[in-house]
XYZ file of C-alpha atoms in Angstrom:
460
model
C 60.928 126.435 193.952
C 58.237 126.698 196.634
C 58.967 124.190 199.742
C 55.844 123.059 201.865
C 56.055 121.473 204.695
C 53.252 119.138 205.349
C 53.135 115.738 206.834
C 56.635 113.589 207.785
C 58.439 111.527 205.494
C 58.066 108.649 206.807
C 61.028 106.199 207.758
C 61.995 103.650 204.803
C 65.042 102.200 206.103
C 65.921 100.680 209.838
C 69.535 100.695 210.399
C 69.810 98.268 213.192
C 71.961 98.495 216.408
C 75.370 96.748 215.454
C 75.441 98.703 212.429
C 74.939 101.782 214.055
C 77.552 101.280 216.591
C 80.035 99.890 213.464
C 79.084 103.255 211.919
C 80.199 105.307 214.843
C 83.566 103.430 215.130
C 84.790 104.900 212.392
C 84.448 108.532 213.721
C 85.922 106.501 216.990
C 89.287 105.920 214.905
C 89.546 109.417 213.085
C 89.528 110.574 216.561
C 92.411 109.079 217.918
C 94.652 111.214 215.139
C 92.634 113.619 215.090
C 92.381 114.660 218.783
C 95.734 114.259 218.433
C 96.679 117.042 216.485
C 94.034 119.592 217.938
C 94.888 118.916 221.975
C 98.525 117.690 221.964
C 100.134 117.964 218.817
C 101.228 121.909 219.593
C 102.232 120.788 223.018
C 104.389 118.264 221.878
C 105.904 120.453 218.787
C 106.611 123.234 221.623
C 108.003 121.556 224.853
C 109.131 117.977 223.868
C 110.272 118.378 220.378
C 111.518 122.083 221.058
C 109.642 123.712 217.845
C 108.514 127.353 217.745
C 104.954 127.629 217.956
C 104.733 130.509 215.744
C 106.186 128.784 213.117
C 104.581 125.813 213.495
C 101.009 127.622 213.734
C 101.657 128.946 210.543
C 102.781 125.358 208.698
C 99.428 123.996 210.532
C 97.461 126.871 208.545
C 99.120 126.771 205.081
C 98.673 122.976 205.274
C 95.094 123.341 206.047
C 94.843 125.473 202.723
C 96.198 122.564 200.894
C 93.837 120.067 201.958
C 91.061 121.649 200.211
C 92.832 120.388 197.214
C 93.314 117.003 198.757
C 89.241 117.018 199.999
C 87.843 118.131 196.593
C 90.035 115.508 195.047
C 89.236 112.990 197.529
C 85.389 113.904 196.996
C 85.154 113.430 192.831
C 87.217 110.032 193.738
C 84.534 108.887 195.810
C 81.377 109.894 193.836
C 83.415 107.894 190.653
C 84.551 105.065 192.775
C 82.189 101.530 192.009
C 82.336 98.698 193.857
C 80.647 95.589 195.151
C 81.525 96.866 198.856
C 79.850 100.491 197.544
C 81.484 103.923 197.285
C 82.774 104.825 200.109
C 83.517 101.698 202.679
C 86.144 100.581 200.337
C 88.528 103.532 201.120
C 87.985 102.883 204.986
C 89.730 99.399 204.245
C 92.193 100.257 202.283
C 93.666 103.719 204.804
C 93.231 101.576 207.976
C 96.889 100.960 208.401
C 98.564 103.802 206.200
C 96.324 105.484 209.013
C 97.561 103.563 211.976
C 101.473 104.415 210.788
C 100.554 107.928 210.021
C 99.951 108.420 213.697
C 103.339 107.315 214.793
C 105.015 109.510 212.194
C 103.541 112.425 213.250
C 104.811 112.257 216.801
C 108.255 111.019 216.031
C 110.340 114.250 215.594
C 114.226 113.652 215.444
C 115.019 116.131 218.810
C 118.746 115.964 217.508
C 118.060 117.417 214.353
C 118.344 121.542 213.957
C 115.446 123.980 213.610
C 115.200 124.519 209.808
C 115.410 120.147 209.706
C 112.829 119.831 212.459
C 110.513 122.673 210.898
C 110.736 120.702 207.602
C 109.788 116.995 209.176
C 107.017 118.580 210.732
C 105.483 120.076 207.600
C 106.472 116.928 205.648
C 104.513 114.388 208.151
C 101.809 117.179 209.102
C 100.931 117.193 205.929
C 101.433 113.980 204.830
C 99.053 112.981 207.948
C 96.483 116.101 207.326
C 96.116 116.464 203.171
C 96.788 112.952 202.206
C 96.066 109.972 204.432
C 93.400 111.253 207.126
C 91.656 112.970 204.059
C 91.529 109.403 202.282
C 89.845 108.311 204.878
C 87.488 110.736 206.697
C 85.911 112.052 203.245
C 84.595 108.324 202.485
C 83.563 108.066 206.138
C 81.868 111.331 206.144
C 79.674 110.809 203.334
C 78.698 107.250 204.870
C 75.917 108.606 206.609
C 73.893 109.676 203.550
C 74.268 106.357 201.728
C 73.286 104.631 204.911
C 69.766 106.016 204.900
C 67.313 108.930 204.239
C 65.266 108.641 206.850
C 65.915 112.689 208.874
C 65.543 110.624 212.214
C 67.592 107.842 211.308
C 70.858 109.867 210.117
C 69.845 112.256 213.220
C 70.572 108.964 215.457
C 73.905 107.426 213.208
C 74.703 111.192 213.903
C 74.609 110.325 217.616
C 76.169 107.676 217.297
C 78.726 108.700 215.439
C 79.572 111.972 218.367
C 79.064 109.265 220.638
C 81.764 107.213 219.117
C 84.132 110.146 218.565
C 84.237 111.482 222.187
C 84.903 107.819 223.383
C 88.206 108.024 220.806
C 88.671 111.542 222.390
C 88.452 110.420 225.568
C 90.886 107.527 225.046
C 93.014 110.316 223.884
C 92.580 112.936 226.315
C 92.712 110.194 229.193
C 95.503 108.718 228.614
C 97.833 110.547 226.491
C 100.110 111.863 228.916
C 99.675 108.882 231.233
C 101.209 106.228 228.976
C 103.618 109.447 227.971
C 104.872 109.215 231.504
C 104.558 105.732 231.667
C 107.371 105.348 228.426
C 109.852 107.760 230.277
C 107.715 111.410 229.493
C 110.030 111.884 226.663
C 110.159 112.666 222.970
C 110.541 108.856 221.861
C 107.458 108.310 224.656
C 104.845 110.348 222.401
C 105.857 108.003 219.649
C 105.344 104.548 221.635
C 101.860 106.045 223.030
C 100.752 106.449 219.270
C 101.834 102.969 218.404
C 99.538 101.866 220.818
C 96.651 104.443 219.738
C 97.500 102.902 216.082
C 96.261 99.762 217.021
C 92.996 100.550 218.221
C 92.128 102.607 215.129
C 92.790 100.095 213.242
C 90.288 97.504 214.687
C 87.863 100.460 214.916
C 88.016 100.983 210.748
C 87.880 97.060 210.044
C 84.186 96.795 212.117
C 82.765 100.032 210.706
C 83.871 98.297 206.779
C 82.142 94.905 208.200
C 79.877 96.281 210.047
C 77.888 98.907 207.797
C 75.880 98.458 204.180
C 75.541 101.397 201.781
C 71.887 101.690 200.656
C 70.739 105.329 199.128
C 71.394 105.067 194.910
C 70.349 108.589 193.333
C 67.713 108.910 191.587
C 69.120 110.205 188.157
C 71.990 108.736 186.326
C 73.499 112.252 185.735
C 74.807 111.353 189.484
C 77.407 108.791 188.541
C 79.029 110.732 185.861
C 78.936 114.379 187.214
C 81.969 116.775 185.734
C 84.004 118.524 187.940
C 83.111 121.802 187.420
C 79.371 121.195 187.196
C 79.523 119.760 190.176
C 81.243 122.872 191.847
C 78.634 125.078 190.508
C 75.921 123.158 191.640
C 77.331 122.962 195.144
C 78.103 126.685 195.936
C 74.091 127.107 194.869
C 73.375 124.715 197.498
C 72.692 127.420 200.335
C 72.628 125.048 202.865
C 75.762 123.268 202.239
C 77.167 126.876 202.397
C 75.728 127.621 205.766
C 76.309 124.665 207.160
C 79.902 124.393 205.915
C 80.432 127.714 207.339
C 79.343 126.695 210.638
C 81.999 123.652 210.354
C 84.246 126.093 210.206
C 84.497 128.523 212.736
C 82.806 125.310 215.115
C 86.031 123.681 214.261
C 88.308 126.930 214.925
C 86.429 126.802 218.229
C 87.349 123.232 218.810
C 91.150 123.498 217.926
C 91.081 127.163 220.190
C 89.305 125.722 223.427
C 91.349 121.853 223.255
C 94.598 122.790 222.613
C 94.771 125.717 225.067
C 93.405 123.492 227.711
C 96.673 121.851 228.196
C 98.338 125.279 228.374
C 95.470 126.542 230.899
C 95.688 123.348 233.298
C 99.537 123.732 233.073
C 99.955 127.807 233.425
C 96.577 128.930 235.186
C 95.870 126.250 237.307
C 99.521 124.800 238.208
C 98.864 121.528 236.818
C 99.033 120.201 232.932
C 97.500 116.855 234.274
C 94.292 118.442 235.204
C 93.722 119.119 231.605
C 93.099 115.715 231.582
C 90.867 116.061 234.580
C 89.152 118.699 232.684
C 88.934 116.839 228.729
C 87.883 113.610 230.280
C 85.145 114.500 232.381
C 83.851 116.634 229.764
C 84.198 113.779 227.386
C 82.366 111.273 230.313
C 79.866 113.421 230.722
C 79.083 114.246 226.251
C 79.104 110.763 226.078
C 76.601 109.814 228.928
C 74.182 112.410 227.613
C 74.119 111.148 224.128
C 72.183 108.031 225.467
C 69.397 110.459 226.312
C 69.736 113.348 223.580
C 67.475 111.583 220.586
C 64.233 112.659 222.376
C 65.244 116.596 222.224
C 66.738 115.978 218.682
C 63.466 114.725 217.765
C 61.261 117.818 219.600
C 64.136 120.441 218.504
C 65.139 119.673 215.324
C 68.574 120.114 214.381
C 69.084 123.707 214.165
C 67.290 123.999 217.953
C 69.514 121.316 219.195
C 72.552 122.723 218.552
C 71.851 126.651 219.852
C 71.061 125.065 222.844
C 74.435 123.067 222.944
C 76.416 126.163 222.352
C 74.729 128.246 225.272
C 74.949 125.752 227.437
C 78.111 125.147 226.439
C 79.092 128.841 226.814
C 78.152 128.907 230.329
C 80.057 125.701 230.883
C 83.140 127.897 230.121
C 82.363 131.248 231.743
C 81.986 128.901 234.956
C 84.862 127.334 235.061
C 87.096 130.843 234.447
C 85.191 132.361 236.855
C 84.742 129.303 239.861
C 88.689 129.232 239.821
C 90.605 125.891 239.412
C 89.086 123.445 242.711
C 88.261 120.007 241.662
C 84.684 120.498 241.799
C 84.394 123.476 239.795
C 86.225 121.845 237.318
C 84.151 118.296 237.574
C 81.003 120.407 237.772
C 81.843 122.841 234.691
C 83.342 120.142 232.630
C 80.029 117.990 232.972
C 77.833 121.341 231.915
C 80.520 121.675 228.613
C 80.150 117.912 228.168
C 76.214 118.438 227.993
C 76.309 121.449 225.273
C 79.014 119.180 222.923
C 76.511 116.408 223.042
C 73.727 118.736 221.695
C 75.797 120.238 218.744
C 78.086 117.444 217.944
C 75.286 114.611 217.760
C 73.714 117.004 214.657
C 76.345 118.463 213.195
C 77.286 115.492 210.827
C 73.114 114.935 209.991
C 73.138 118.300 208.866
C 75.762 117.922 206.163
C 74.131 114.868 204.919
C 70.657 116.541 204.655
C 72.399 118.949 202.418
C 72.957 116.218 199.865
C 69.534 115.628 199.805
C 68.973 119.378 199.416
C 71.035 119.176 196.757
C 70.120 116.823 194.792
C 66.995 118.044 194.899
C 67.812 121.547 193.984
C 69.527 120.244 191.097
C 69.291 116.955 190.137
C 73.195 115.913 190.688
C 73.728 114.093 194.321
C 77.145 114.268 195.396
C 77.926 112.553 198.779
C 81.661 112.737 197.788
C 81.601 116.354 196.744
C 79.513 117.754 199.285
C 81.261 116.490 202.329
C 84.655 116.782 201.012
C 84.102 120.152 200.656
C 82.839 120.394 204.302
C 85.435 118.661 205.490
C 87.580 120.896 203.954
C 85.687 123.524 206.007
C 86.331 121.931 209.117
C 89.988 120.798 208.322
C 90.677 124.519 207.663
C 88.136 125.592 210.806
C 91.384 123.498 212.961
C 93.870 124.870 211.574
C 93.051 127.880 211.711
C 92.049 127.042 215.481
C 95.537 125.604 215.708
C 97.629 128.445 213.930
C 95.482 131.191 216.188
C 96.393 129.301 219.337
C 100.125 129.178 218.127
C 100.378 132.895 217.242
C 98.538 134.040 220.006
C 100.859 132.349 222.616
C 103.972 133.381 220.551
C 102.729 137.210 220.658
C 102.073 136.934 224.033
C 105.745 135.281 224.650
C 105.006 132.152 225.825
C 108.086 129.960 226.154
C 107.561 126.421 226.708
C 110.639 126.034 228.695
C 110.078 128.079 231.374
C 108.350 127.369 234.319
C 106.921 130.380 234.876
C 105.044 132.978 232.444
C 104.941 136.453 231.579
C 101.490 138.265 232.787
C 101.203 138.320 228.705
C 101.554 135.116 228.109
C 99.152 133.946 230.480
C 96.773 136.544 229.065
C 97.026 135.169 226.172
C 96.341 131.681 227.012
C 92.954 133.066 228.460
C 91.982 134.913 224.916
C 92.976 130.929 223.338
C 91.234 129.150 226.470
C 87.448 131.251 226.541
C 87.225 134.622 224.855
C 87.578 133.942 221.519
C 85.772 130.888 221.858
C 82.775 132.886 223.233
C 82.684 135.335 220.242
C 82.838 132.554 218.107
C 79.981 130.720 219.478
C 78.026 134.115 218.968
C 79.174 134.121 215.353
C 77.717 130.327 214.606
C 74.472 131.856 216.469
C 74.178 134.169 213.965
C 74.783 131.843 210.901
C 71.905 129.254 212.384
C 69.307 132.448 212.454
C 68.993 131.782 208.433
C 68.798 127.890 208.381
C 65.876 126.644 207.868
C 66.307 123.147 206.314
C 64.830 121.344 209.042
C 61.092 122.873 208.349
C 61.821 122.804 204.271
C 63.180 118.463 204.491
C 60.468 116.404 204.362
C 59.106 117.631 201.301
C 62.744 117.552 199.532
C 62.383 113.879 200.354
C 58.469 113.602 199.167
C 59.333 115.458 195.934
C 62.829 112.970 195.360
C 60.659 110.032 196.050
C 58.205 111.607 193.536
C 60.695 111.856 190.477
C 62.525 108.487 191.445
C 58.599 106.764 190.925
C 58.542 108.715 187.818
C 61.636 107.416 186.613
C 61.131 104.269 187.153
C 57.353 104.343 186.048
């Protein structure tokens, strides 16, 4: 099929302010676990529950394996599920505690136990946290966005929203984590009373996105509600888009996991001081979430693809800068607020450019799958972290860090710099090179035209 690109769809739904705001709460509580797990879980595992990070790297990555079974799963569960409250809001309800009290679990290592029983809690709960009960609940959210609307502009802006809403639950995280941690006695049992509090404010966050949002796109065929498993599969991985964009989840996400949870290892080892990793996460996060008040404009001149190469140069040199301008406060308030900038550009997108992929899809071939198709980009990014996480792990256990010891080897500071920038950097380049072939954002507004064209059909 031949795409042309003529005049703009034009918008056919208004999602109004509340809802957009309850719709970016509920990235606000996935946040809070998972920033969690990608900045402080590691650190915790290595020098307050006294785990080896090699080992745990590798039960982050296995586990990350398994939650494409978990994703997939989730996703068919969602596309089948039919209810008064829709498909998807119904699951956000229902894993709003289990979520809350997954949280705790995942932080409460017994420190008297031996290494073989501590290895084995933390795969039990890691996984428990990762495969089951965060996957019950972020798949449903994720595909939230394309039953909200199908208006490009709109999801572009529920995609702002929803980054906007995520760095504020990273921020909560990454501002005070280790202050309340210090505040409970900067302890083992004091990571666990910190996420008791965190639990709590997830679980208002879930309740207002469930009363707060509507679910309004229906497909257009039938097919849709009854799709087989493997049909569905097929018609995905001919989906090129989902593919790219799935891809770019991925190694975005082992980017993530790489630069957050060596930050804490950086501020601690390179610059003297793990507290200024909070310096460092929360002006970065101050700053993302200032500029995402201003970033619809240049979403709307760039387009998606555009926005986000320009959030991962600028981005990039955010980085470089703050390697190279040393560890003074205002090299690290100054690069921190040029990093903050670039995650605003990708991460308000990022989200809108898995949902246009539905639409891509369904108009490809007939079946939409909000369920399928960002399950199995979730999976992509779940595996994108722990990969992240398992690469940060094995990299400081190669280079010999030891979480004990005040001070490191010259290797193991080395390799908290390849963790902290240089792969990060190559990565970056690799996404680059992935967004040189998308070109959904010139190709979108007649998917929509020609879906609006068979729906009239069908109905007519």
């Amino acid at each position: 099929m031949e795409l042309k690109n003529e005049m703009a769809v034009k918008p056919t739904e208004q999602v109004k302010l509340f809802e957009r705001v309850a719709y970016g709460l509920g990235d606000f509580g996935c946040n809070i676990i998972y920033t969690a797990m990608t900045t402080y879980l590691l650190f915790y595992y290595t020098d307050y529950a006294g785990v080896n990070a090699a080992a745990v790297g590798m039960i982050m990555l296995i586990s990350r394996f398994l939650d494409g079974l978990t994703d997939i799963a989730m996703g068919v569960i969602v596309d089948r599920t039919k209810t008064k409250y829709g498909k998807a809001r119904p699951w956000i309800l229902r894993m709003a505690i289990p979520f809350a009290i997954s949280g705790v679990l995942l932080f409460s290592v017994p420190t008297t136990w031996g290494t073989a029983a501590k290895l084995i809690y933390v795969f039990l709960t890691y996984n428990l946290v990762s495969s089951v009960i965060y996957t019950a609940i972020n798949v449903p959210y994720s595909a939230l966005n394309a039953l909200m609307t199908q208006d490009p502009y709109e999801r572009s802006v529920l995609s702002i929203f929803r980054s906007l809403l995520a760095t504020a639950g990273t921020l909560l995280i990454n501002s005070y984590t280790l202050t309340l941690v210090a505040y409970f006695g900067d302890n083992a049992s004091a990571w666990m009373k910190t996420f008791s509090v965190f639990g709590v404010f997830a679980v208002i966050a879930f309740l207002i996105n469930f009363f707060g949002t509507k679910e309004r796109v229906k497909p257009v065929s039938e097919k849709s509600e009854h799709i087989p498993f493997k049909e569905g599969m097929v018609a995905l991985f001919k989906n090129k888009y989902w593919l790219m964009v799935t891809g770019i989840l991925l190694v975005l996400f082992i980017n993530m996991a790489l630069t957050t949870g060596s930050t804490v290892y950086y501020a601690k080892t390179v610059l003297g001081d793990n507290q200024l990793a909070q310096t460092i996460n929360s002006v970065m996060n101050l700053a993302q979430i200032a500029f995402m008040f201003l970033i619809a404009p240049f979403i709307k001149r760039l387009g998606k693809k555009n926005s986000m190469v320009v959030g991962l140069i600028i981005q990039s040199v955010g980085t470089v800068l703050l390697v190279v301008l040393g560890g003074s406060l205002l090299s690290i308030y100054v690069t921190s607020i040029i990093r903050g900038i670039g995650g605003a550009f990708f991460g308000a997108v990022m989200w809108a450019m898995v949902s246009d992929t539905v639409d891509y899809g369904e108009w490809k071939s007939g079946l939409r799958m909000e369920g399928l198709t960002n399950s199995a980009s979730s999976f992509g990014y779940k595996v994108g972290n722990g990969l992240g996480s398992a690469l940060l792990g094995i990299v400081l256990s190669i280079g010999g860090y030891v979480g004990s010891q005040s001070v490191q080897s010259a290797a193991a500071i080395t390799s908290i710099h390849l963790a902290f920038w240089v792969f990060p950097l190559l990565l970056n380049v690799l996404i680059l090179v992935i967004l040189h072939f998308y070109k959904l954002d010139k190709e979108f507004d007649q998917v929509i035209r020609d879906l609006r064209q068979r729906e009239a059909e069908n109905v007519g």
